[in-house]
């Protein structure tokens, strides 16, 4: 079969790409190949759902501004047959807390965020305590609160993009890409597990934590690795005031969820690999001490579930890689390496990829610096003081 654009992977990213292509040009045919329509191991449904403007790079801040604005209108924009696509967006704020040595970096990032038009508040330790009386601020130097940020339901975002993309003509195929056919500087076809073959003008690698396997099909090793991360659900025996999404420099990241809390302490020390084993001691050994240190109410916390998931970790610089260039191929586009930010940037990056494919350049947000060229040049583009 033949199509204009073949998207490999139908998670939040692949589905967003398909939606924006059809939105911007209903004449362009799109097929999304997803090997597991139940998304059993996909990263999207396992994400924590945090959305924030708190970054240091202008590109990431602009991606968040566009994407969070998009999420605000998601229910109506993504409605199909009049049924709204509710994603449970909670704009309860996002709070970065840092120890005294990190004050200057936090301040510099705060200035960048303000310059780029974000609504952010600088909080001294006594002001943090005033807002969140339960929090231990003894070891804190400052905080930045982004009151318009918060969290949402990741699976609903994925379903919203997929259903809407389908309703405007994108095709989703349940199949696995097993090989790519290369001819000169182009990929000409994807071979599927079913024996089917898709020929296309453009290919998008949106396979998330599995993106490196797709790149290996054109014999290129990219620095994107599967990185296991646990999302824990836990309860507090004593009441705590309403909290925003909280993130600290030791990587503790959590938020309220229903009658409890969800979050964890991801670590980059984790061996890379497709590992979905649960380490049941991790909460007690790593997460609980961090929680209890910050909020005495968590001294008697109880973890009721632990879900493992994979980051599509870009070990080169922790940021997404977008666009062509892998293996010198002009029509094979990578869109992975989000390193924990993929869900919140799905709308912005989905749109950016569609612009690249349809117009040949970026119109909404210039993501040139996030291209594959930086990998070839050996010039990482890292966030500063932000994980
Ligand atoms: C515990 C955890 C917490 C997180 N928290 C946040 C957060 O708070 N905020 C945030 O923005 N991000 C968060 N993330 C990151 C976010 O989940 C990812 O960046 C994002 O979901 C990536 O989307 P994706 O569509 O690229 O990947 P996926 O959702 O994994 O989709 C990729 C798809 O590709 C398919 N696929 C792979 N190989 C093939 C093949 N050969 N053929 C066909 N299909 C294939 C897979 O089946 C999969 O469905 C978190 C991740 C984890 C694990």
Coordinates of C-alpha atoms and ligand atoms in Angstrom, one line a residue:
X1 CA 0.0 0.0 0.0
X2 CA 1.0 3.6 -0.5
X3 CA 0.6 6.8 1.6
X4 CA 2.1 10.2 1.9
X5 CA 3.3 10.0 5.5
X6 CA 3.9 6.8 7.5
X7 CA 4.2 7.3 11.3
X8 CA 5.8 4.6 13.3
X9 CA 4.3 4.4 16.8
X10 CA 0.9 5.6 17.8
X11 CA 1.4 6.9 21.3
X12 CA 0.7 10.6 22.2
X13 CA 3.5 11.7 19.8
X14 CA 2.6 9.7 16.8
X15 CA -1.1 10.4 17.2
X16 CA -0.5 14.2 17.6
X17 CA 1.6 14.2 14.4
X18 CA -1.2 12.4 12.5
X19 CA -3.7 14.9 13.9
X20 CA -1.8 18.0 12.9
X21 CA -0.9 16.7 9.4
X22 CA -4.6 16.1 8.7
X23 CA -5.6 19.4 10.3
X24 CA -3.1 21.5 8.3
X25 CA -3.5 19.6 5.0
X26 CA -6.5 17.3 4.7
X27 CA -5.1 16.3 1.3
X28 CA -2.1 14.5 2.8
X29 CA -2.7 10.9 3.6
X30 CA -1.3 9.5 6.9
X31 CA -1.0 6.0 8.2
X32 CA 0.1 5.4 11.8
X33 CA 1.5 1.9 12.5
X34 CA 1.1 0.9 16.1
X35 CA 2.0 -2.6 17.1
X36 CA -0.1 -2.6 20.3
X37 CA -3.3 -0.7 20.2
X38 CA -3.9 -1.6 23.9
X39 CA -0.7 0.5 24.7
X40 CA 0.2 -2.1 27.3
X41 CA 3.8 -1.0 27.7
X42 CA 3.8 2.4 25.9
X43 CA 5.1 5.3 28.0
X44 CA 2.2 7.6 27.4
X45 CA -0.4 5.9 29.7
X46 CA 2.2 5.4 32.4
X47 CA 3.2 9.0 32.6
X48 CA 2.6 11.2 35.6
X49 CA 0.8 13.8 33.6
X50 CA 2.7 16.9 34.8
X51 CA 2.6 20.0 32.5
X52 CA 4.9 23.0 33.2
X53 CA 6.4 26.0 31.7
X54 CA 9.4 25.7 34.1
X55 CA 12.3 25.1 31.7
X56 CA 15.4 27.1 30.9
X57 CA 15.7 26.7 27.1
X58 CA 13.5 29.0 25.1
X59 CA 12.4 26.1 22.8
X60 CA 11.1 24.0 25.8
X61 CA 9.3 27.0 27.3
X62 CA 7.7 27.9 24.0
X63 CA 6.7 24.2 23.5
X64 CA 5.1 24.3 27.0
X65 CA 3.3 27.6 26.4
X66 CA 1.8 26.3 23.1
X67 CA 1.0 22.9 24.4
X68 CA -0.6 23.9 27.7
X69 CA -2.7 26.4 25.9
X70 CA -3.7 23.6 23.5
X71 CA -4.6 21.4 26.5
X72 CA -6.8 24.1 27.9
X73 CA -9.1 23.9 24.9
X74 CA -8.5 20.2 24.3
X75 CA -12.0 19.0 25.3
X76 CA -13.6 21.1 22.6
X77 CA -10.9 21.0 19.9
X78 CA -10.7 17.3 20.1
X79 CA -14.4 16.6 20.4
X80 CA -15.7 14.0 18.0
X81 CA -19.4 13.9 17.0
X82 CA -20.0 16.5 19.7
X83 CA -18.5 14.4 22.5
X84 CA -15.9 16.4 24.3
X85 CA -12.4 14.9 24.9
X86 CA -12.0 15.5 28.6
X87 CA -8.4 15.2 29.8
X88 CA -8.9 16.1 33.4
X89 CA -6.6 19.2 33.2
X90 CA -5.9 20.5 36.8
X91 CA -4.3 23.9 36.8
X92 CA -3.2 23.6 40.4
X93 CA 0.3 24.9 39.8
X94 CA 3.8 23.6 39.5
X95 CA 6.5 24.3 42.1
X96 CA 10.2 24.0 41.8
X97 CA 12.1 24.0 45.1
X98 CA 15.9 24.3 45.4
X99 CA 18.6 24.4 48.1
X100 CA 20.6 27.6 48.6
X101 CA 23.4 26.8 46.2
X102 CA 20.9 26.5 43.3
X103 CA 19.3 29.9 43.9
X104 CA 21.2 31.7 41.2
X105 CA 20.4 29.1 38.5
X106 CA 16.7 29.1 39.6
X107 CA 16.7 32.9 39.4
X108 CA 18.3 33.0 36.0
X109 CA 15.7 30.5 34.7
X110 CA 12.9 32.5 36.4
X111 CA 14.1 35.6 34.5
X112 CA 14.1 33.7 31.2
X113 CA 10.6 32.4 31.9
X114 CA 9.3 35.9 32.8
X115 CA 11.0 37.4 29.7
X116 CA 9.1 34.8 27.6
X117 CA 5.8 35.8 29.1
X118 CA 5.2 33.0 31.6
X119 CA 3.2 33.7 34.8
X120 CA 5.8 32.7 37.4
X121 CA 6.3 33.7 41.1
X122 CA 9.5 33.9 43.0
X123 CA 9.2 32.6 46.6
X124 CA 11.6 33.0 49.4
X125 CA 11.7 30.2 52.0
X126 CA 9.3 32.1 54.4
X127 CA 6.9 32.7 51.5
X128 CA 7.0 29.0 50.6
X129 CA 6.2 28.2 54.2
X130 CA 3.4 30.8 54.1
X131 CA 1.8 29.1 51.1
X132 CA 2.4 25.5 52.1
X133 CA 2.6 25.4 55.9
X134 CA 3.2 21.7 56.0
X135 CA 6.4 21.8 54.0
X136 CA 9.8 21.6 55.6
X137 CA 11.7 24.6 54.1
X138 CA 14.8 24.5 56.5
X139 CA 17.1 23.3 53.7
X140 CA 15.5 25.4 50.9
X141 CA 17.0 28.5 49.2
X142 CA 14.0 29.5 47.1
X143 CA 11.2 28.3 44.9
X144 CA 9.4 29.2 41.7
X145 CA 5.7 28.7 41.4
X146 CA 4.0 28.5 38.0
X147 CA 0.4 28.8 39.1
X148 CA -1.2 28.2 35.6
X149 CA 0.6 24.8 35.2
X150 CA -0.5 21.5 36.7
X151 CA -1.3 18.0 35.4
X152 CA -3.7 16.0 33.3
X153 CA -4.6 12.4 32.4
X154 CA -2.1 11.1 29.9
X155 CA -4.2 8.3 28.5
X156 CA -7.0 10.6 27.7
X157 CA -4.6 12.9 25.8
X158 CA -3.5 9.9 23.7
X159 CA -7.1 8.8 23.0
X160 CA -8.2 12.3 22.3
X161 CA -5.5 12.8 19.6
X162 CA -6.1 9.3 18.2
X163 CA -9.8 9.6 17.9
X164 CA -9.8 13.1 16.5
X165 CA -7.0 12.2 14.0
X166 CA -9.1 9.2 12.9
X167 CA -12.2 11.3 12.5
X168 CA -10.4 13.7 10.1
X169 CA -9.0 10.9 8.0
X170 CA -5.8 9.5 9.5
X171 CA -5.5 5.7 9.4
X172 CA -4.3 3.7 12.3
X173 CA -3.0 0.2 11.6
X174 CA -2.4 -2.5 14.2
X175 CA 0.9 -3.9 13.0
X176 CA 4.6 -3.9 13.8
X177 CA 7.3 -2.2 11.6
X178 CA 10.0 -4.9 11.3
X179 CA 12.3 -3.4 8.7
X180 CA 12.8 -0.3 6.6
X181 CA 13.8 -0.3 2.9
X182 CA 16.5 2.2 2.1
X183 CA 17.3 3.5 -1.4
X184 CA 20.1 6.1 -1.6
X185 CA 19.3 9.0 0.7
X186 CA 15.6 8.0 1.2
X187 CA 13.6 5.4 3.0
X188 CA 11.1 4.0 0.5
X189 CA 9.1 1.4 2.4
X190 CA 8.3 0.0 5.8
X191 CA 7.9 -3.8 6.1
X192 CA 5.4 -5.0 8.6
X193 CA 5.1 -8.1 10.8
X194 CA 1.9 -9.1 8.9
X195 CA 3.8 -9.2 5.7
X196 CA 2.3 -5.9 4.5
X197 CA 4.5 -3.3 3.0
X198 CA 3.9 0.5 3.2
X199 CA 5.5 2.8 0.7
X200 CA 5.6 6.4 1.7
X201 CA 7.0 9.8 0.7
X202 CA 7.9 10.6 4.4
X203 CA 8.5 8.5 7.5
X204 CA 8.2 9.6 11.1
X205 CA 9.9 7.6 13.9
X206 CA 7.6 8.2 16.9
X207 CA 8.4 4.9 18.6
X208 CA 9.3 6.6 21.9
X209 CA 11.6 4.4 24.1
X210 CA 11.8 2.0 21.1
X211 CA 12.9 4.7 18.6
X212 CA 16.5 3.5 18.7
X213 CA 15.4 0.1 17.3
X214 CA 13.7 1.8 14.4
X215 CA 16.9 3.8 13.7
X216 CA 18.8 0.5 13.9
X217 CA 16.7 -0.6 10.9
X218 CA 18.7 1.9 8.8
X219 CA 21.9 1.0 10.6
X220 CA 22.2 4.1 12.7
X221 CA 22.8 4.1 16.5
X222 CA 21.1 7.1 18.1
X223 CA 21.7 8.1 21.8
X224 CA 18.1 7.5 22.9
X225 CA 17.8 4.8 25.5
X226 CA 14.9 3.2 27.4
X227 CA 15.2 4.3 31.0
X228 CA 13.0 2.6 33.6
X229 CA 11.1 4.9 36.0
X230 CA 8.6 4.1 38.7
X231 CA 5.3 6.0 39.3
X232 CA 4.1 5.3 42.8
X233 CA 0.6 5.9 44.3
X234 CA 0.7 6.7 48.0
X235 CA -1.4 7.9 50.8
X236 CA -0.9 10.3 53.7
X237 CA -2.4 9.3 57.0
X238 CA -2.5 13.0 58.1
X239 CA -4.1 15.8 56.1
X240 CA -1.9 18.2 54.0
X241 CA -3.1 21.4 52.5
X242 CA -3.8 21.4 48.7
X243 CA -0.5 21.0 46.9
X244 CA 0.7 21.9 43.4
X245 CA 3.0 19.5 41.4
X246 CA 6.2 19.6 43.4
X247 CA 9.7 19.0 42.1
X248 CA 13.0 19.3 43.9
X249 CA 16.6 19.1 42.9
X250 CA 17.0 15.5 44.3
X251 CA 14.5 14.6 41.6
X252 CA 11.5 14.0 44.0
X253 CA 8.5 14.8 41.9
X254 CA 4.9 14.3 43.0
X255 CA 1.4 15.7 42.9
X256 CA -2.0 15.1 44.5
X257 CA -4.1 12.3 42.8
X258 CA -7.6 11.6 44.1
X259 CA -7.4 10.9 47.8
X260 CA -3.7 10.4 47.7
X261 CA -0.6 11.3 45.7
X262 CA 1.3 10.1 42.7
X263 CA 5.0 10.5 41.8
X264 CA 8.5 9.2 42.4
X265 CA 12.2 9.8 42.4
X266 CA 13.6 9.0 38.9
X267 CA 17.3 8.4 38.7
X268 CA 19.7 8.6 35.7
X269 CA 21.8 5.9 37.4
X270 CA 19.3 3.3 36.3
X271 CA 20.8 0.8 33.8
X272 CA 19.3 1.4 30.3
X273 CA 17.0 -1.3 28.9
X274 CA 13.5 -2.6 28.4
X275 CA 13.1 -3.4 32.0
X276 CA 9.5 -3.5 33.5
X277 CA 10.4 -5.3 36.7
X278 CA 9.2 -3.6 39.8
X279 CA 11.7 -3.0 42.6
X280 CA 9.4 -3.0 45.6
X281 CA 12.1 -1.7 47.9
X282 CA 12.6 1.5 45.9
X283 CA 9.7 3.3 47.5
X284 CA 10.8 2.5 51.0
X285 CA 14.5 3.1 50.4
X286 CA 14.5 6.2 48.1
X287 CA 11.1 7.8 47.8
X288 CA 9.7 7.6 51.3
X289 CA 12.8 9.3 53.0
X290 CA 12.6 12.1 50.4
X291 CA 8.8 12.6 51.1
X292 CA 9.1 12.3 54.8
X293 CA 11.9 14.9 54.8
X294 CA 9.8 17.4 52.9
X295 CA 6.4 16.8 54.6
X296 CA 6.3 15.2 58.1
X297 CA 2.8 13.9 57.3
X298 CA 4.5 11.4 55.0
X299 CA 6.3 9.8 57.9
X300 CA 3.5 7.3 58.0
X301 CA 2.8 7.1 54.2
X302 CA 1.7 3.9 52.5
X303 CA 2.5 3.1 48.9
X304 CA -0.4 1.2 47.4
X305 CA 0.8 0.7 43.9
X306 CA 4.0 1.0 41.8
X307 CA 3.9 1.2 38.0
X308 CA 7.1 0.9 35.9
X309 CA 7.4 2.8 32.7
X310 CA 10.1 3.9 30.2
X311 CA 11.5 7.3 29.5
X312 CA 12.7 7.8 25.9
X313 CA 15.9 9.2 27.5
X314 CA 18.3 11.2 25.2
X315 CA 21.6 10.4 26.8
X316 CA 23.3 13.0 24.7
X317 CA 21.6 16.1 26.2
X318 CA 18.2 15.2 27.7
X319 CA 16.2 16.9 25.0
X320 CA 14.0 15.8 22.1
X321 CA 15.5 15.2 18.6
X322 CA 13.2 16.3 15.9
X323 CA 13.6 16.2 12.1
X324 CA 15.5 14.4 9.4
X325 CA 19.2 13.6 9.2
X326 CA 19.6 10.1 10.8
X327 CA 21.8 8.1 8.4
X328 CA 21.9 11.0 6.0
X329 CA 18.2 10.3 5.1
X330 CA 16.2 13.3 4.0
X331 CA 12.7 11.7 4.4
X332 CA 13.2 9.8 7.7
X333 CA 12.2 12.0 10.6
X334 CA 13.0 11.3 14.2
X335 CA 10.7 12.6 17.0
X336 CA 11.9 11.1 20.2
X337 CA 14.3 11.6 23.1
X338 CA 11.9 13.6 25.2
X339 CA 13.5 12.4 28.4
X340 CA 10.4 12.8 30.6
X341 CA 8.7 15.8 28.8
X342 CA 7.0 14.1 25.9
X343 CA 3.5 14.2 27.0
X344 CA 3.5 17.9 27.9
X345 CA 5.1 18.7 24.5
X346 CA 3.0 16.4 22.3
X347 CA 0.8 19.2 20.9
X348 CA 3.8 21.6 20.2
X349 CA 6.0 18.9 18.7
X350 CA 3.1 17.2 16.8
X351 CA 2.4 20.6 15.1
X352 CA 6.1 21.3 14.5
X353 CA 6.6 17.9 12.8
X354 CA 3.5 18.5 10.6
X355 CA 4.9 21.9 9.6
X356 CA 8.3 20.4 8.8
X357 CA 6.6 17.7 6.6
X358 CA 4.1 19.9 4.9
X359 CA 5.9 23.2 4.5
X360 CA 9.5 22.1 4.9
X361 CA 10.2 24.4 7.9
X362 CA 8.9 25.6 11.3
X363 CA 6.1 28.2 11.5
X364 CA 4.9 28.1 15.0
X365 CA 8.0 27.4 17.1
X366 CA 11.5 27.3 15.7
X367 CA 12.9 23.9 16.8
X368 CA 16.0 24.0 14.5
X369 CA 18.3 23.7 17.4
X370 CA 16.6 20.5 18.5
X371 CA 17.5 18.9 15.1
X372 CA 19.7 15.8 14.6
X373 CA 22.6 18.0 13.4
X374 CA 23.6 18.8 17.0
X375 CA 24.3 15.1 17.6
X376 CA 26.4 15.0 14.5
X377 CA 28.2 18.2 15.6
X378 CA 28.7 16.9 19.1
X379 CA 27.1 20.1 20.6
X380 CA 24.7 19.2 23.3
X381 CA 21.8 21.6 24.2
X382 CA 21.0 20.9 27.8
X383 CA 18.6 22.4 30.3
X384 CA 20.2 24.3 33.1
X385 CA 19.2 23.3 36.6
X386 CA 16.1 21.6 35.4
X387 CA 15.5 17.9 35.1
Ligands
LIG1 C1 6.8 7.1 34.9 C2 6.8 8.1 33.9 C3 6.4 9.4 34.2 C4 6.3 10.4 33.2 N1 5.9 11.6 33.5 C5 5.7 12.6 32.6 C6 5.2 13.8 32.9 O1 4.8 14.1 34.0 N2 5.1 14.8 31.9 C7 5.5 14.5 30.6 O2 5.4 15.4 29.7 N3 6.0 13.3 30.3 C8 6.2 12.3 31.2 N4 6.7 11.1 30.9 C9 7.3 10.9 29.6 C10 6.2 10.6 28.6 O3 5.4 9.5 29.0 C11 6.8 10.3 27.2 O4 7.8 11.2 26.9 C12 5.8 10.3 26.1 O5 4.7 9.5 26.5 C13 6.3 9.7 24.8 O6 5.3 9.5 23.9 P1 5.5 8.6 22.7 O7 4.3 8.6 21.9 O8 6.8 9.0 22.0 O9 5.9 7.1 23.3 P2 4.9 5.9 23.6 O10 3.7 6.3 24.3 O11 5.7 4.9 24.2 O12 4.5 5.4 22.2 C14 5.4 4.8 21.3 C15 4.6 3.7 20.6 O13 5.4 3.1 19.6 C16 5.0 1.8 19.4 N5 6.1 1.0 18.7 C17 7.4 0.8 19.1 N6 8.0 0.1 18.2 C18 7.2 -0.1 17.2 C19 7.3 -0.8 16.0 N7 8.4 -1.4 15.6 N8 6.2 -0.8 15.2 C20 5.0 -0.2 15.5 N9 4.9 0.4 16.7 C21 5.9 0.5 17.5 C22 4.8 1.3 20.9 O14 4.0 0.2 20.9 C23 4.2 2.5 21.5 O15 2.8 2.5 21.6 C24 6.8 10.1 31.9 C25 7.2 8.8 31.6 C26 7.2 7.8 32.5 C27 7.6 6.5 32.2

